[in-house]
Structures are given as structure tokens and as C-alpha cells.
mmCIF file of C-alpha atoms and ligand atoms in Angstrom:
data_model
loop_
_atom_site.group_PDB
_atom_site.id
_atom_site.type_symbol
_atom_site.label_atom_id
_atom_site.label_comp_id
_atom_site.label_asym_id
_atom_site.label_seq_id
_atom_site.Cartn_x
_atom_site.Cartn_y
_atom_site.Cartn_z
ATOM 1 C CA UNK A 23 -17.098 25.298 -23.181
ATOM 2 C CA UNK A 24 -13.389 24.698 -22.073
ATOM 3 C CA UNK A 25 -12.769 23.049 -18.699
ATOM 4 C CA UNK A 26 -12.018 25.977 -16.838
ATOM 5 C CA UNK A 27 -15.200 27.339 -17.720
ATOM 6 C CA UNK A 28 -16.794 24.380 -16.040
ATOM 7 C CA UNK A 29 -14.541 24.886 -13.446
ATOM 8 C CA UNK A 30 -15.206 28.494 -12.877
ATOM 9 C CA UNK A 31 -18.896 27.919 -13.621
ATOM 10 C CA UNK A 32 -18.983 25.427 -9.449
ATOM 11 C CA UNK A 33 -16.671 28.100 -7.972
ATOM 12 C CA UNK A 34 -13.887 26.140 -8.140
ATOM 13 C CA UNK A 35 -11.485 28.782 -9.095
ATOM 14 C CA UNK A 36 -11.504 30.783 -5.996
ATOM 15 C CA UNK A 37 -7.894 32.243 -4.767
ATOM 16 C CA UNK A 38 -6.383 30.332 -1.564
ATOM 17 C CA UNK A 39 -5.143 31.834 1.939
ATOM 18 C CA UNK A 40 -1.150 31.951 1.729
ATOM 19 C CA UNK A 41 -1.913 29.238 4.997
ATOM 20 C CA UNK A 42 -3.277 26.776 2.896
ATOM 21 C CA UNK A 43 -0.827 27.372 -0.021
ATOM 22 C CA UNK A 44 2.049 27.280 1.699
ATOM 23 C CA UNK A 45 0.625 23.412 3.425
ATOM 24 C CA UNK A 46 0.180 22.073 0.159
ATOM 25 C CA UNK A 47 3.402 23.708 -1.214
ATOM 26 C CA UNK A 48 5.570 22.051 1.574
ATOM 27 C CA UNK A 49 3.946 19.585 3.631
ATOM 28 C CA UNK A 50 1.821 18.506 0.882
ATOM 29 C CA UNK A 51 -1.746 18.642 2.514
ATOM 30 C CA UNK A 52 -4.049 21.121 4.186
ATOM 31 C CA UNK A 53 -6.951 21.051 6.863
ATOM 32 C CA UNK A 54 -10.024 23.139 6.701
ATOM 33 C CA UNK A 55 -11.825 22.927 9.443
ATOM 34 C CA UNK A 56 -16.083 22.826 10.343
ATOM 35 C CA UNK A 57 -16.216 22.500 6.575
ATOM 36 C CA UNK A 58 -19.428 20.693 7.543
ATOM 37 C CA UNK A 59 -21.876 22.043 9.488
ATOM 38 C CA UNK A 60 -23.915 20.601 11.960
ATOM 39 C CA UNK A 61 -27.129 19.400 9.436
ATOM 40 C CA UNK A 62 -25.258 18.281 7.153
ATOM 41 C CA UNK A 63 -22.710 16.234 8.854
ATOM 42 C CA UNK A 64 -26.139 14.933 10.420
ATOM 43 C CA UNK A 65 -27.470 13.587 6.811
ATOM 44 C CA UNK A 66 -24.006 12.300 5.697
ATOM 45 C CA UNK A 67 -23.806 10.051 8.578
ATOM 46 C CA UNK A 68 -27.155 8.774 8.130
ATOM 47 C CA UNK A 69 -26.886 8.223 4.570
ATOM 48 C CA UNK A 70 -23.636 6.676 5.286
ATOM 49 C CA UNK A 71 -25.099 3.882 7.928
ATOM 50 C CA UNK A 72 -28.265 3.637 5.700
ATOM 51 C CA UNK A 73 -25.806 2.521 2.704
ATOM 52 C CA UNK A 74 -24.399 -0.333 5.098
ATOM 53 C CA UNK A 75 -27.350 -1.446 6.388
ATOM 54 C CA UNK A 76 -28.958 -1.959 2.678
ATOM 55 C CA UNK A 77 -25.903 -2.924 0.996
ATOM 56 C CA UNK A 78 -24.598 -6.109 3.680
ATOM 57 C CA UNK A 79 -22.184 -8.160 1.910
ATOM 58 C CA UNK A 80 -22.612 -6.330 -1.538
ATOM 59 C CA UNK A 81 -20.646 -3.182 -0.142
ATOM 60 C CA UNK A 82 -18.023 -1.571 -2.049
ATOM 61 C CA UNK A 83 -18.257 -4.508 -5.005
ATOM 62 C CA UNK A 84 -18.065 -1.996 -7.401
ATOM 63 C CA UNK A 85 -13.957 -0.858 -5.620
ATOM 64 C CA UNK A 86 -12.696 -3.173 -3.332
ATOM 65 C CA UNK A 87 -13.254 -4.407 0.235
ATOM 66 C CA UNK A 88 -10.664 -4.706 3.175
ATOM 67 C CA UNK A 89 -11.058 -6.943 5.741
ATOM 68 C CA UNK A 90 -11.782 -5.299 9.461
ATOM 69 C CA UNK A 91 -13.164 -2.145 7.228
ATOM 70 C CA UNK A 92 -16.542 -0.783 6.211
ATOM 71 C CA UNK A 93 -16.119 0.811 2.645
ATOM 72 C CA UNK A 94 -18.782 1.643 0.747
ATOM 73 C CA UNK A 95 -18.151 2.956 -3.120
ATOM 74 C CA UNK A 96 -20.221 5.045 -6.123
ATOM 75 C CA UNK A 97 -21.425 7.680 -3.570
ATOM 76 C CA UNK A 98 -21.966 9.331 -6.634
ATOM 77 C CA UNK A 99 -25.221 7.196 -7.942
ATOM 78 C CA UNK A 100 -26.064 7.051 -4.178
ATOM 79 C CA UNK A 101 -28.237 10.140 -3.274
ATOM 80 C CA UNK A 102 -28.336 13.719 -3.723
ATOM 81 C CA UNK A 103 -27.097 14.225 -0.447
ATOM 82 C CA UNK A 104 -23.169 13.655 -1.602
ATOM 83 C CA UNK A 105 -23.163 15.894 -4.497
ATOM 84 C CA UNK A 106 -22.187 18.858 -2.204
ATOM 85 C CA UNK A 107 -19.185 16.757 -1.273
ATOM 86 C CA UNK A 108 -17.847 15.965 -5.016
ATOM 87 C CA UNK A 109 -19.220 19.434 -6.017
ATOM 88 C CA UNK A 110 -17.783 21.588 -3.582
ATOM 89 C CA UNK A 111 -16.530 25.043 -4.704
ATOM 90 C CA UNK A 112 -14.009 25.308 -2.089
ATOM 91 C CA UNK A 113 -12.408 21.634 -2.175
ATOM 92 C CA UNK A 114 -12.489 21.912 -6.217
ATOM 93 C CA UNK A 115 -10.065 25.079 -5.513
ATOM 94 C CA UNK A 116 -7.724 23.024 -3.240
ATOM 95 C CA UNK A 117 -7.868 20.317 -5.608
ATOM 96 C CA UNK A 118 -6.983 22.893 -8.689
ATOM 97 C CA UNK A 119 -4.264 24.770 -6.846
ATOM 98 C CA UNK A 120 -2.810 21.242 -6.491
ATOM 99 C CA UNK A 121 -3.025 19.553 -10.349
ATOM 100 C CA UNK A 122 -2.487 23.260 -11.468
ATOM 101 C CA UNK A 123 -3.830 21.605 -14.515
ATOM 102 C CA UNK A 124 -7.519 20.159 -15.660
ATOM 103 C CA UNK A 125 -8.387 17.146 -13.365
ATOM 104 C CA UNK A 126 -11.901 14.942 -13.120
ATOM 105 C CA UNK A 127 -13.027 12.813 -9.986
ATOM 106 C CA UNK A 128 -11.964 10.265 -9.899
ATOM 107 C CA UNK A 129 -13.971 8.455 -7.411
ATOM 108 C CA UNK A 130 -15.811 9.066 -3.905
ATOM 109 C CA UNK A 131 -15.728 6.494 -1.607
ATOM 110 C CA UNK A 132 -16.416 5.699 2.110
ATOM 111 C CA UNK A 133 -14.021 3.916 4.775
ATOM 112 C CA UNK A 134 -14.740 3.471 8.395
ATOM 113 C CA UNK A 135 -12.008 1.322 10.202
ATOM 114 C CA UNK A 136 -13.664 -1.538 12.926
ATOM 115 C CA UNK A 137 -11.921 -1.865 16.003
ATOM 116 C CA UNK A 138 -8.534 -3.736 16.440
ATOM 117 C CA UNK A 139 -7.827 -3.624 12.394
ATOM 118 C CA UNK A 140 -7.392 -0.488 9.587
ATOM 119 C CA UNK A 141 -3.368 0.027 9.754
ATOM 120 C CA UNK A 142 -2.367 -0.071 6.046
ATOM 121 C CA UNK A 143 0.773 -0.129 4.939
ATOM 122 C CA UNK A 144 2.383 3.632 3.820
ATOM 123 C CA UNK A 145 1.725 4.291 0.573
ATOM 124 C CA UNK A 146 0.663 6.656 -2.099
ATOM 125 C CA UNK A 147 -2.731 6.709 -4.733
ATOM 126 C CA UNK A 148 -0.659 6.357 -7.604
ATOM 127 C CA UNK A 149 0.540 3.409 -8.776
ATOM 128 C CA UNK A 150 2.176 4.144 -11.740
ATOM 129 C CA UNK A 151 5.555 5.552 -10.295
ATOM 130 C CA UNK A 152 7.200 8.599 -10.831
ATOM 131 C CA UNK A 153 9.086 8.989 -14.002
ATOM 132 C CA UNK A 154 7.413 12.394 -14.525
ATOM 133 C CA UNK A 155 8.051 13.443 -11.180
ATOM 134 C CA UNK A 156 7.076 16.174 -9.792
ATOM 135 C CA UNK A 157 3.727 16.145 -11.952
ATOM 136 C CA UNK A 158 0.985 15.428 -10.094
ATOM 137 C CA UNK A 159 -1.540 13.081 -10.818
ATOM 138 C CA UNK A 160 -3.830 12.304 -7.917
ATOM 139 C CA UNK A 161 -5.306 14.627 -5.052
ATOM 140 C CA UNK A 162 -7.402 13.072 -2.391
ATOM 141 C CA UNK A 163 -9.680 14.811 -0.028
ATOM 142 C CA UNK A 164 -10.595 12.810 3.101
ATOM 143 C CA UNK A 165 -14.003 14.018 5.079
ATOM 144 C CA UNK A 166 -14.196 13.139 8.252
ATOM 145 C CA UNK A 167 -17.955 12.775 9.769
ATOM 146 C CA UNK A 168 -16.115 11.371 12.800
ATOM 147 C CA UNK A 169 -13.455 13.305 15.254
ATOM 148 C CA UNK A 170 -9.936 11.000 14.464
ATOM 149 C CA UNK A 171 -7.583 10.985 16.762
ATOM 150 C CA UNK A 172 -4.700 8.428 17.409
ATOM 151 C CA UNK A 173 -7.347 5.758 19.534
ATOM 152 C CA UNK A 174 -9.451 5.095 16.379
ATOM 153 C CA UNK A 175 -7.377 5.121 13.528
ATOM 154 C CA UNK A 176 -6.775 9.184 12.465
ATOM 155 C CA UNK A 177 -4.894 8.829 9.072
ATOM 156 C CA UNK A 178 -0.787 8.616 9.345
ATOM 157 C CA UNK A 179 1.197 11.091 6.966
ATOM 158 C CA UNK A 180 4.633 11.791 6.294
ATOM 159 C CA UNK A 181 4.891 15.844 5.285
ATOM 160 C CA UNK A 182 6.823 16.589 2.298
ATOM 161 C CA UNK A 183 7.063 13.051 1.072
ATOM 162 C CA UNK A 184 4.895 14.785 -1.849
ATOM 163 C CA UNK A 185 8.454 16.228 -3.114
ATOM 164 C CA UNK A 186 10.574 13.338 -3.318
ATOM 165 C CA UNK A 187 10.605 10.927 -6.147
ATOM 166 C CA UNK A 188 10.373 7.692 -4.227
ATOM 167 C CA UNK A 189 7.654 5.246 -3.232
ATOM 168 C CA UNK A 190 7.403 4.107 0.377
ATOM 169 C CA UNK A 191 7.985 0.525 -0.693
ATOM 170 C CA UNK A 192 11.519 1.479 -2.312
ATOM 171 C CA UNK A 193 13.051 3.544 0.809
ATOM 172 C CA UNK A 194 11.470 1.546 3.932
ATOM 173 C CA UNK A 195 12.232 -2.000 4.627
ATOM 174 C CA UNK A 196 8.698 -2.348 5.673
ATOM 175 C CA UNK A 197 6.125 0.102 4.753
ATOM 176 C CA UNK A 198 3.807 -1.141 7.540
ATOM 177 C CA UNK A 199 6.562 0.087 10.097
ATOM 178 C CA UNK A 200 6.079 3.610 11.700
ATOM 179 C CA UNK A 201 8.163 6.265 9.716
ATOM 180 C CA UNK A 202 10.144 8.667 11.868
ATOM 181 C CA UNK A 203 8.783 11.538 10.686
ATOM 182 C CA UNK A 204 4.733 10.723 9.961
ATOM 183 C CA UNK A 205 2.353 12.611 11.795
ATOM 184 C CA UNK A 206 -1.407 11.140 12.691
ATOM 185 C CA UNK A 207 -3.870 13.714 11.486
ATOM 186 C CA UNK A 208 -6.142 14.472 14.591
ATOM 187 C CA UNK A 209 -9.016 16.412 13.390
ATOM 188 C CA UNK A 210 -12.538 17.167 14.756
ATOM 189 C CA UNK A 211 -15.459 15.854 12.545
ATOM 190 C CA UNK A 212 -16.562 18.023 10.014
ATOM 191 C CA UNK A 213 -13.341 18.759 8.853
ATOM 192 C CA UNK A 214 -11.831 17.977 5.648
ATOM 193 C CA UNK A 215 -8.362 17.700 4.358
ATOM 194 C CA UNK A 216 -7.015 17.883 0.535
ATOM 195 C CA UNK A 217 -3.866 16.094 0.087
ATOM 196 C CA UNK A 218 -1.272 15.589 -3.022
ATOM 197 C CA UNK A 219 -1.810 11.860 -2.963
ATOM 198 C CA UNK A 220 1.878 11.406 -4.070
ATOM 199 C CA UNK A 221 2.404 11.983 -0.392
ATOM 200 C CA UNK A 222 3.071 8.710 1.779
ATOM 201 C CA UNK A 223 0.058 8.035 3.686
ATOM 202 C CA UNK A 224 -2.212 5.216 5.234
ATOM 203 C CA UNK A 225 -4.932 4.369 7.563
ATOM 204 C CA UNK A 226 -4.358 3.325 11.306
ATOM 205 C CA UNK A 227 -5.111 0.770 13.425
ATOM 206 C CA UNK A 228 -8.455 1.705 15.377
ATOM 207 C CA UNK A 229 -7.682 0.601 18.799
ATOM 208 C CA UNK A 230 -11.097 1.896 20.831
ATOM 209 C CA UNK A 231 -13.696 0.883 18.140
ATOM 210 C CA UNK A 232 -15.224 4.532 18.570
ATOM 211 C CA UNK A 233 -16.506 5.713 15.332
ATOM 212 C CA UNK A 234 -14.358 7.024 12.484
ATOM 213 C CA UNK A 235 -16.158 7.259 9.292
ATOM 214 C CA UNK A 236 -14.183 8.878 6.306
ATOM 215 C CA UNK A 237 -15.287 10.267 3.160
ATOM 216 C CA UNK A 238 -12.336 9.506 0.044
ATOM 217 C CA UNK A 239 -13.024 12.195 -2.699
ATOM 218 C CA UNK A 240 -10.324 11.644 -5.301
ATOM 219 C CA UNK A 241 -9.383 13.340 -7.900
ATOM 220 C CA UNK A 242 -7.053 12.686 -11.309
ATOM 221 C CA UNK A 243 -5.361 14.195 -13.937
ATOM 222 C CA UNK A 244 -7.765 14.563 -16.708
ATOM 223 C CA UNK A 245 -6.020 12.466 -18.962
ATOM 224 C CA UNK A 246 -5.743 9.531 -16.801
ATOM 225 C CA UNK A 247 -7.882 6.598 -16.259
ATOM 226 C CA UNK A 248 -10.556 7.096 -13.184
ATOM 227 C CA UNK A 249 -10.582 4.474 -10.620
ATOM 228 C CA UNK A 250 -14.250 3.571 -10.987
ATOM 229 C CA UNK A 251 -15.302 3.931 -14.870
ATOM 230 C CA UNK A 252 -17.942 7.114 -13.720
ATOM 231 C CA UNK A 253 -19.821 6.618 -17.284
ATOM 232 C CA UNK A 254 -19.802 3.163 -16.892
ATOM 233 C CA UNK A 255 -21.381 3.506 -13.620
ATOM 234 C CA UNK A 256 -24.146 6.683 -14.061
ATOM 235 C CA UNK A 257 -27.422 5.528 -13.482
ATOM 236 C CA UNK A 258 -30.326 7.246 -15.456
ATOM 237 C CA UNK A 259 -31.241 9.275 -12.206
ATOM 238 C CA UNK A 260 -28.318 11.014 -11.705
ATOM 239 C CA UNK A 261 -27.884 11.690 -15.302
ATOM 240 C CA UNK A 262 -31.206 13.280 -15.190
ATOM 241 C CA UNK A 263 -30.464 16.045 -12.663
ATOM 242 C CA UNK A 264 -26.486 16.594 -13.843
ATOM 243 C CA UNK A 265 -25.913 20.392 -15.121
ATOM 244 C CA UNK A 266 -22.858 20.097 -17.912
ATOM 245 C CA UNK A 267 -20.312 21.263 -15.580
ATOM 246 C CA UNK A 268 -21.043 17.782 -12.958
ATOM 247 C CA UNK A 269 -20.830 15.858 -16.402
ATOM 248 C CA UNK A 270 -16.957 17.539 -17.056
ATOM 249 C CA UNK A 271 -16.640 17.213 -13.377
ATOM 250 C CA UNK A 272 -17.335 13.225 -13.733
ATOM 251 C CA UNK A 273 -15.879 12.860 -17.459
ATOM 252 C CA UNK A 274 -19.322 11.448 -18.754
ATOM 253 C CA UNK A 275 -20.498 13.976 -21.129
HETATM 254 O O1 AKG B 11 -9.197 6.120 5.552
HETATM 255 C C1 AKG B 11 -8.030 6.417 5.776
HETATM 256 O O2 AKG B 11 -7.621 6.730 6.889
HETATM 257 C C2 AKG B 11 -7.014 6.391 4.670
HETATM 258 C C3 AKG B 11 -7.219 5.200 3.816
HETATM 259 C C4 AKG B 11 -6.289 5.075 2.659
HETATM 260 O O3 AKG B 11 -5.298 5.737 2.538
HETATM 261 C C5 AKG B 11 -6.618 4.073 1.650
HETATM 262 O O4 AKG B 11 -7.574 3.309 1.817
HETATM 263 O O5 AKG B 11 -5.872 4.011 0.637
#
């Protein structure tokens, strides 16, 4: 079977609203909102705060941890209960309007920002530069199980920074600075929003400490390297219950 068959085969082919096209077209990201309802935002959360209390110290040693940040990583080999996210027939047809071209996950990862730290600098998912601009080789999808807002540390954006060649770290003097033009992305939890991750982003500072867990579902090229090695990581469970399109999906077949 091709890709597209696979693709096709998890709904992830469906047409989108001229709203959402023309978001990612020009300001290079789109919100959908109450993406997750009620029950299931439920069981993500408690998976979520399950993971941290088993895990301690050993979180996210398979990506990386940040200092004043929870981040848990492999969601994938981590229950049943986030294959809906990875899988999902409407965020795989965000992610393919974006790549217009056969992508894989990349990884799916978890971030939660404590209070008084989070603010990254502005930057974008690839690291590679672009001397193939425009072609687009990352897409990131950010869940949020929490309602974000500018107290606890919504996610900064610049629009349409998706369209220009340069990195943050070659145009600002300090990327950490606020850019005249970024936007925090308030949002209500259970909404979800599918970015061209070329487009100059970064978490913020959490100032209240109220809850802001975040889901990072991200996506690459299908030629390029994933940021966690998904075969080297499958256990034998979730091999077990994979149907061949989740093993395209993941690159592992
Ligand atoms: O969780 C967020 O608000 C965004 C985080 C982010 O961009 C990153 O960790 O690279």
C-alpha cells in the first residue's frame, strides 16, 4: 500500500474549511476548538499526572528535560489512551494540508510549565535552517488539557513568520525578548492547535502556577530523521495492537 492509502485508510484526508486554510496559509497555524470532549480530556489528564507520579526523576529521559518544566516523552508506548491523539483523523488532515507531502510522527510529548519559569526563547522545530525554504518540514500540534491564557504560560507566536526565510536567532538581538508582533495563544482546554513549526514560537513564563498541561504531537517530513527513534522505542505491547496504517504512521513497519 502507498502512503496515502494509509493515510486515507485513519481519515486523514478529509477536505478543510476555507477558515482553517486560509490560518495555516497566512498566519501559519489554526485552532480547533472542544476537539476534546469532556471524558476524554478527563482520562488524558489522569494519565498525564499518573505518568509523573510513576516516572519521578526518570521523566522525559528518553527527550530532554527543562528545568521549572514537567515533560514527559514516548506517549506513544504509554497507554492506549493517547493513540486517539497521534491517530486523529482530523489533526492528520491539518497536518497533511500543511507538508502537502507524506509526513510520519515524529514524536508526542507532554510539557506543563511550573510556576515562575517556562519562557523559552523564540524559536522554530527545525534546526536545520532554511536553504529549501519554503518546504516544510515540521508541523506541531499542541493539545491543551488546560485553559492557557497569558497568567500561566499560553504559548507566544509570531503569525506569518512561517513565510519568511529567517530564524529568530538571525533577525532579533535576543530571541528571549518579546517580538512586536507575537500573539499569546489563549485557548480553552480541549482545544488543539496545528502549527507549521517553521513559525517562531515558544513557551511563556507561568506567572500564577495554575495548571497548563500541553500535549506536543509533531510531525516530519517522511524523509527526515524523527526526534525520538519510534522503532527504536516500540515496546512489544504496542506492536501487538498496531493496524499497518499506525506502523506507516510511526515509520516502524
Ligand atoms: O509548551 C509550549 O508552550 C511550547 C513549548 C515549545 O515550543 C517547546 O518546548 O519547544
Amino acid at each position: 500500500m502507498l502512503g496515502q492509502d494509509y493515510l486515507k485508510a485513519m481519515g486523514g484526508c478529509q477536505p478543510l474549511s476555507e477558515v482553517h486554510q486560509q490560518s495555516l496559509d497566512h498566519q501559519g497555524f489554526t485552532l480547533i476548538e472542544s476537539l476534546i470532549d469532556d471524558e476524554w480530556l478527563e482520562a488524558l489528564r489522569e494519565a498525564f499526572d499518573r505518568l509523573v507520579a510513576v516516572e519521578g526523576s526518570h521523566l522525559a529521559r528518553e527527550h530532554h528535560q527543562e528545568a521549572g518544566a514537567i515533560r514527559i516523552a514516548n506517549l506513544v508506548n504509554k497507554g492506549t489512551v493517547w493513540e486517539k491523539v497521534w491517530c486523529h483523523p482530523l489533526v492528520l488532515s491539518v497536518v497533511h494540508y500543511v507538508f502537502k507531502s507524506e509526513f510520519k510522527l515524529s514524536s508526542l510529548n507532554a510539557r506543563e510549565a511550573l510556576k515562575g519559569a517556562g519562557h523559552q526563547p523564540l524559536h522554530t522545530d527545525w534546526k536545520k535552517g532554511r536553504q529549501d525554504f519554503p518546504k516544510v518540514h515540521v508541523v506541531n500540534v499542541l493539545w491543551a488539557l488546560d485553559d492557557m491564557d497569558q497568567s500561566n504560560g499560553a504559548p507566544r507566536l509570531v503569525p506569518g513568520t512561517h513565510l519568511q526565510s529567517s530564524e529568530p536567532g538571525e533577525s532579533m538581538k535576543n530571541p528571549l525578548d518579546p517580538h512586536p508582533d507575537e500573539i499569546q495563544l489563549s485557548c480553552k482546554a480541549g482545544s488543539v492547535v496545528v502549527f507549521n513549526a517553521h513559525l517562531w514560537h515558544g513557551g511563556t513564563i507561568n506567572q500564577t502556577g495554575r495548571r497548563r498541561r500541553v500535549l506536543h504531537d509533531f510531525f516530519t517530513l517522511r524523509q527526515n530523521q524523527q526526534q525520538q527513534n519510534q522503532k527504536e522505542w516500540l515496546t512489544e505491547s504496542t506492536a501487538q495492537r498496531l493496524t499497518p496504517a499506525q506502523k506507516w504512521l510511526l515509520d516502524v513497519s
